[in-house]
Coordinates of C-alpha atoms in Angstrom, one line a residue:
X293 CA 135.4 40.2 -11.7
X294 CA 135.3 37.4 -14.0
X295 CA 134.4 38.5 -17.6
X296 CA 133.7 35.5 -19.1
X297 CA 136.4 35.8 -21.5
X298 CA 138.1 32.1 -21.6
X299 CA 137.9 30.7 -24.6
X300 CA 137.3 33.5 -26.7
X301 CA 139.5 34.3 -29.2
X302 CA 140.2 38.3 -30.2
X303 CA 141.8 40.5 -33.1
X304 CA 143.7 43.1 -32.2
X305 CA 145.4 46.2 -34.2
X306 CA 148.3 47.5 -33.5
X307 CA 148.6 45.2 -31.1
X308 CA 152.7 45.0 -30.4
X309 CA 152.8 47.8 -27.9
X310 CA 150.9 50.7 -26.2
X311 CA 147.4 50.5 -25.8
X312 CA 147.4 47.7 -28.3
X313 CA 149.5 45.2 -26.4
X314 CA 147.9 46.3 -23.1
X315 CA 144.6 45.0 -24.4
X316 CA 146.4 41.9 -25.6
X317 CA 147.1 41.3 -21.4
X318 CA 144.4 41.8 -20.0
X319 CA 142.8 39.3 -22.6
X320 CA 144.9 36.9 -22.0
X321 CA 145.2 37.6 -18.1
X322 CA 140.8 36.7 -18.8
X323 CA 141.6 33.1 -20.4
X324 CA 140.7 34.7 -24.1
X325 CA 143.3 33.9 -27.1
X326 CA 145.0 36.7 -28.7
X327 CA 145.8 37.5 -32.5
X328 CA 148.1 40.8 -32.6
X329 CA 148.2 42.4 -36.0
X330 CA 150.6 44.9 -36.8
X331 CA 153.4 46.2 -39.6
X332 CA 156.6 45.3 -37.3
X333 CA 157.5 41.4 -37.3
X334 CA 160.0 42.3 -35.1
X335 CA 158.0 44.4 -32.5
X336 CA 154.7 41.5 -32.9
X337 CA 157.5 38.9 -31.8
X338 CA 158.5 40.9 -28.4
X339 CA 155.1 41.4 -28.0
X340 CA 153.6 37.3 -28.9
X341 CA 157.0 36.2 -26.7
X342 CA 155.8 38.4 -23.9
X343 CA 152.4 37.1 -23.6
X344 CA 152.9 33.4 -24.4
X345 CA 156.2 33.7 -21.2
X346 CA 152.4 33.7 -18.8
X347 CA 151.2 30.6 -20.9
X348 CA 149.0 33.1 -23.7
X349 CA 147.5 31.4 -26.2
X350 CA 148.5 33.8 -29.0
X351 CA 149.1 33.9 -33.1
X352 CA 150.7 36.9 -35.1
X353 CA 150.1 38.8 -38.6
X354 CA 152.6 41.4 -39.9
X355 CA 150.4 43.6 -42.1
X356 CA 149.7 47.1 -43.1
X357 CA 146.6 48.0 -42.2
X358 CA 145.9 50.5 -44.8
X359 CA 146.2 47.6 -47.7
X360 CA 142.9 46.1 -47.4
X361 CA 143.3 43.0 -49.0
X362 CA 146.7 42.6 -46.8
X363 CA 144.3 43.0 -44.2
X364 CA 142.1 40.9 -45.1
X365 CA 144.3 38.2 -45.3
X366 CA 145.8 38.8 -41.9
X367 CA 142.8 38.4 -40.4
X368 CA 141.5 34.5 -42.0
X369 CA 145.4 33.6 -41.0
X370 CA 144.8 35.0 -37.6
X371 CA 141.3 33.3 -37.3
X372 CA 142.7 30.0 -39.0
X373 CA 145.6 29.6 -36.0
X374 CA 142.8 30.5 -33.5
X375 CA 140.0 28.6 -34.8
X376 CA 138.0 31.8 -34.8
X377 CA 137.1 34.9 -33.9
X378 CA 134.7 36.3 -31.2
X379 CA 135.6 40.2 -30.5
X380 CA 138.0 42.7 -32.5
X381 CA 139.7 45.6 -31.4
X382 CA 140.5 48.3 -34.2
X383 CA 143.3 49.9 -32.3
X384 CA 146.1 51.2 -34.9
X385 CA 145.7 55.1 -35.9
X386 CA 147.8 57.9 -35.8
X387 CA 148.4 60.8 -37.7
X388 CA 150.1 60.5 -41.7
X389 CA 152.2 64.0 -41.9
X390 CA 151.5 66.8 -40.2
X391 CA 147.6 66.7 -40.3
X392 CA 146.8 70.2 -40.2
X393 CA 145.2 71.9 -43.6
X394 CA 147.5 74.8 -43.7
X395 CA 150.6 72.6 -43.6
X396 CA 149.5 69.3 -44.8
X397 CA 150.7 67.5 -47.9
X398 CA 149.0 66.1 -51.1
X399 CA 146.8 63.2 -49.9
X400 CA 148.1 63.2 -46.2
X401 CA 144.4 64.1 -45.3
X402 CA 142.8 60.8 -47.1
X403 CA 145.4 58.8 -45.4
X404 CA 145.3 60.0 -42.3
X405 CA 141.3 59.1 -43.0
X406 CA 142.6 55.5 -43.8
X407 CA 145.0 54.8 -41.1
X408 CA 142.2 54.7 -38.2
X409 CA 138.4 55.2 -39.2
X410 CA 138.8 53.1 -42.7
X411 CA 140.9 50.4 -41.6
X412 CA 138.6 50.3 -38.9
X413 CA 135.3 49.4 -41.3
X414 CA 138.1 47.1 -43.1
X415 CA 138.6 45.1 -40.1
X416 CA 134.8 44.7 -39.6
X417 CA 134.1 43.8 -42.9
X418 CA 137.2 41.4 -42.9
X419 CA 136.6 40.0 -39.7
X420 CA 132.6 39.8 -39.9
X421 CA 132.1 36.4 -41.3
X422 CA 133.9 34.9 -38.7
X423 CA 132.1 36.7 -35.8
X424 CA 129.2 35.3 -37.7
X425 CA 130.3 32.1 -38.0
X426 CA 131.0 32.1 -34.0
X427 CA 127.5 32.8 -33.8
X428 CA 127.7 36.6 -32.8
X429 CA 130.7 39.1 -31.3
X430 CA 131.6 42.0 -30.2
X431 CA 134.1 44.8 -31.7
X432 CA 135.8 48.2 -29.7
X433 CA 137.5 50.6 -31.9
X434 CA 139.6 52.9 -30.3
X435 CA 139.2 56.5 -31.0
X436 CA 139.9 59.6 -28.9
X437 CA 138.7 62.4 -27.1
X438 CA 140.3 64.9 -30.0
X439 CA 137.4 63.0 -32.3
X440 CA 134.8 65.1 -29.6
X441 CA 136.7 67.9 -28.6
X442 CA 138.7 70.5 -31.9
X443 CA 142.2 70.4 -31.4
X444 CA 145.4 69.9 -33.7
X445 CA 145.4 68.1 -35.6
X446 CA 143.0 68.7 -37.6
X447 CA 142.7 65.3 -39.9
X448 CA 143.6 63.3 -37.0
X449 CA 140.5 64.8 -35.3
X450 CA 138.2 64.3 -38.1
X451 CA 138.7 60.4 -38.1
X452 CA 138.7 59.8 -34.6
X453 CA 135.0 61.8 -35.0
X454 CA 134.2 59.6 -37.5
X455 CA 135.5 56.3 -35.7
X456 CA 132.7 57.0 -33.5
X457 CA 130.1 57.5 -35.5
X458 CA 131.2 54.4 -37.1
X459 CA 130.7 52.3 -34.1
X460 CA 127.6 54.1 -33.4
X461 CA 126.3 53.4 -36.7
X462 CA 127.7 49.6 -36.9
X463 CA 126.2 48.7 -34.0
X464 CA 122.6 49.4 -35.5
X465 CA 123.6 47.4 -38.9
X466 CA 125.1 44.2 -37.2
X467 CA 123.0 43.7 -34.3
X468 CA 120.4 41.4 -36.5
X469 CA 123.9 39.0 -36.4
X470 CA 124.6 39.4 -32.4
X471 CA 127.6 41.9 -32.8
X472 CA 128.0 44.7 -30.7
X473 CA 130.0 47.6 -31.8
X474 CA 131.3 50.4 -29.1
X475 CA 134.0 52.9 -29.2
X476 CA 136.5 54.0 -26.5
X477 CA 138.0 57.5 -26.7
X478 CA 141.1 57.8 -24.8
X479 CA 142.4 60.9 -23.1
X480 CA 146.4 61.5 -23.0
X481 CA 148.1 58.0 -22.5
X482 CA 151.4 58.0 -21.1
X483 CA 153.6 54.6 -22.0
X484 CA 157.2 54.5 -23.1
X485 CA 158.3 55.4 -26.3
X486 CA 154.9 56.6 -27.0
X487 CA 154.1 60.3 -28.5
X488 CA 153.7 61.9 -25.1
X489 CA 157.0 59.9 -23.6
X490 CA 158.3 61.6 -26.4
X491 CA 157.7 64.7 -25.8
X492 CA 158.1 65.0 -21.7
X493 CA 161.2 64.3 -22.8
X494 CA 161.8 66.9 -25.6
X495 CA 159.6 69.9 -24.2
X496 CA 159.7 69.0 -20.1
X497 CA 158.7 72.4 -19.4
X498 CA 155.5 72.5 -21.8
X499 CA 154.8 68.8 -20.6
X500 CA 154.5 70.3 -17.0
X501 CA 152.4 72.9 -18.0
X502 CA 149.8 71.0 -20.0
X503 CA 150.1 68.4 -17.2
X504 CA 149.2 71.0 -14.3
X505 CA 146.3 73.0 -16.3
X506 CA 144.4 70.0 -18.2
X507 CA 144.4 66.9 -16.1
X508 CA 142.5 67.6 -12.8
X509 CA 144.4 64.4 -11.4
X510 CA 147.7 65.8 -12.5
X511 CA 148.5 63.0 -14.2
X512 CA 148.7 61.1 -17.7
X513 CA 146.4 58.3 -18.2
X514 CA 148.0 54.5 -18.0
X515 CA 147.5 51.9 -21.0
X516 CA 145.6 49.2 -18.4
X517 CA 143.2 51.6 -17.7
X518 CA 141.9 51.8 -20.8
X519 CA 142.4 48.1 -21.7
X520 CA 140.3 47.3 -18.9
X521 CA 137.4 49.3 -20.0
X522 CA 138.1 47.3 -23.5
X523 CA 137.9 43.6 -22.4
X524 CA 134.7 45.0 -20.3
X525 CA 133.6 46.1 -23.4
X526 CA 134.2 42.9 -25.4
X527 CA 132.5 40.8 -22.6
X528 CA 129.5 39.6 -22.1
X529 CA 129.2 41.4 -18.8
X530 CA 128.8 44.5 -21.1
X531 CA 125.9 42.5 -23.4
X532 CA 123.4 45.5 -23.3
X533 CA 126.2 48.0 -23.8
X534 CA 126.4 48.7 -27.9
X535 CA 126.8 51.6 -30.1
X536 CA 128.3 53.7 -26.9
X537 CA 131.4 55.8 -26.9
X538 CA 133.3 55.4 -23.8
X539 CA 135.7 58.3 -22.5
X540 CA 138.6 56.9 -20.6
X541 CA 140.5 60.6 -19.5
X542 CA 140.3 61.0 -16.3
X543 CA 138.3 64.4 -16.7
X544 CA 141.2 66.3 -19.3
X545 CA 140.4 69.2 -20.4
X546 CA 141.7 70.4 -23.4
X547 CA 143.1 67.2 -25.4
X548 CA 146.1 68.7 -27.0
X549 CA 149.0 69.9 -25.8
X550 CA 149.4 71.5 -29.6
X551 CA 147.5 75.0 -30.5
X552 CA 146.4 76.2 -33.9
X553 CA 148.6 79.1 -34.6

């Protein structure tokens, strides 16, 4: 299916690997241009040489996206290489610490908070006059299933919760400027190097188990499969789809294999 993507020009967080960079493909692989923020220069130049090798159009900010004005700035020098802006893609998160209440430190809980739903708004915010001036847009943020479903941790859940009600509730405030807003909540991702590589590795006998009793495939989900349902997302084949949360888990059950206690 052809999305309609070439020509576009998207921002995406976190955008040097994982479910980042897999968005970055198949937005490119759709004809769109690509701006890939992130805090690693190192890891955005693997990633921008990687795309441009299949002739990507594709520009790169090194930024932390919890410094708002850093942000900010990333995002006009994106825009300025690209000559705009049409869709964004709030992707970074993660947890600051160890995220639970009982064991977290001073101020880990407000971060944690700014890491994924506040640089989220920042991004929107930063990047809205420049969806404006393409005359309208369309924005995913990423989120997760643990944002709808209690499990460790705890402040980790609590801002992918309030990722999607930020997307739910953006989408009402800039559709009078023709800019959708939807979330996607992953399940489990498996990609290498990532948190569950991580820990099939360290714990192969707990990865088993929590792969045999919570994923009625019996199986991880892949990065393209929820990049796909992002560039859908960002297309104009999904033009009546706003303020929606998408789940992309292939039916998991419990989204953690942590426990409280």
């Amino acid at each position: 299916m052809d999305l309609g993507l070439k020509g576009k020009r998207a921002l995406v967080t976190g955008g040097s690997r994982g479910i980042g960079l897999a968005i970055a493909e198949a937005l490119t692989a759709e004809g769109a241009a690509v701006g890939l923020l992130a805090r690693d220069a190192t890891g955005l130049a693997a990633a921008a040489s990687r795309l441009t090798a299949d002739g990507a159009a594709v520009a790169t900010a090194a930024a932390d996206v919890m410094d708002p004005p850093a942000l900010s700035a990333a995002v006009d020098q994106i825009a300025r290489v690209l000559g705009g802006l049409d869709m964004l893609v709030a992707n970074a998160g993660g947890t600051v610490g160890s995220g639970n209440l009982t064991s977290a430190g001073t101020g880990e809980f407000t971060a944690t908070f700014a890491l994924n739903a506040g640089h989220a708004a920042e991004l929107i915010r930063a990047g809205l006059p420049h969806l404006r001036a393409a005359g309208g847009g369309a924005v995913v943020i990423v989120s997760s299933i643990t944002g709808m479903r209690p499990a460790p941790r705890t402040a980790y859940a609590a801002a992918k919760a309030a990722e999607i009600q930020l997307a739910a509730t953006a989408a009402a405030e800039l559709a009078p400027y023709r800019v959708r807003v939807n979330a996607v909540s992953p399940g489990s991702i498996m990609f290498a190097g990532g948190s569950w590589d991580v820990f099939r590795q360290q714990d192969p006998e707990a990865f088993e188990t929590f792969l045999s009793t919570q994923f009625p495939h019996h199986r991880l989900g892949r990065v393209s499969e929820v990049a796909d349902v992002v560039a859908f997302l960002l297309s104009a084949r999904a033009s009546w789809v706003t303020g929606a949360n998408i789940v992309v888990d292939g039916a998991q059950m419990y989204p953690s294999a942590r426990r409280f206690g």
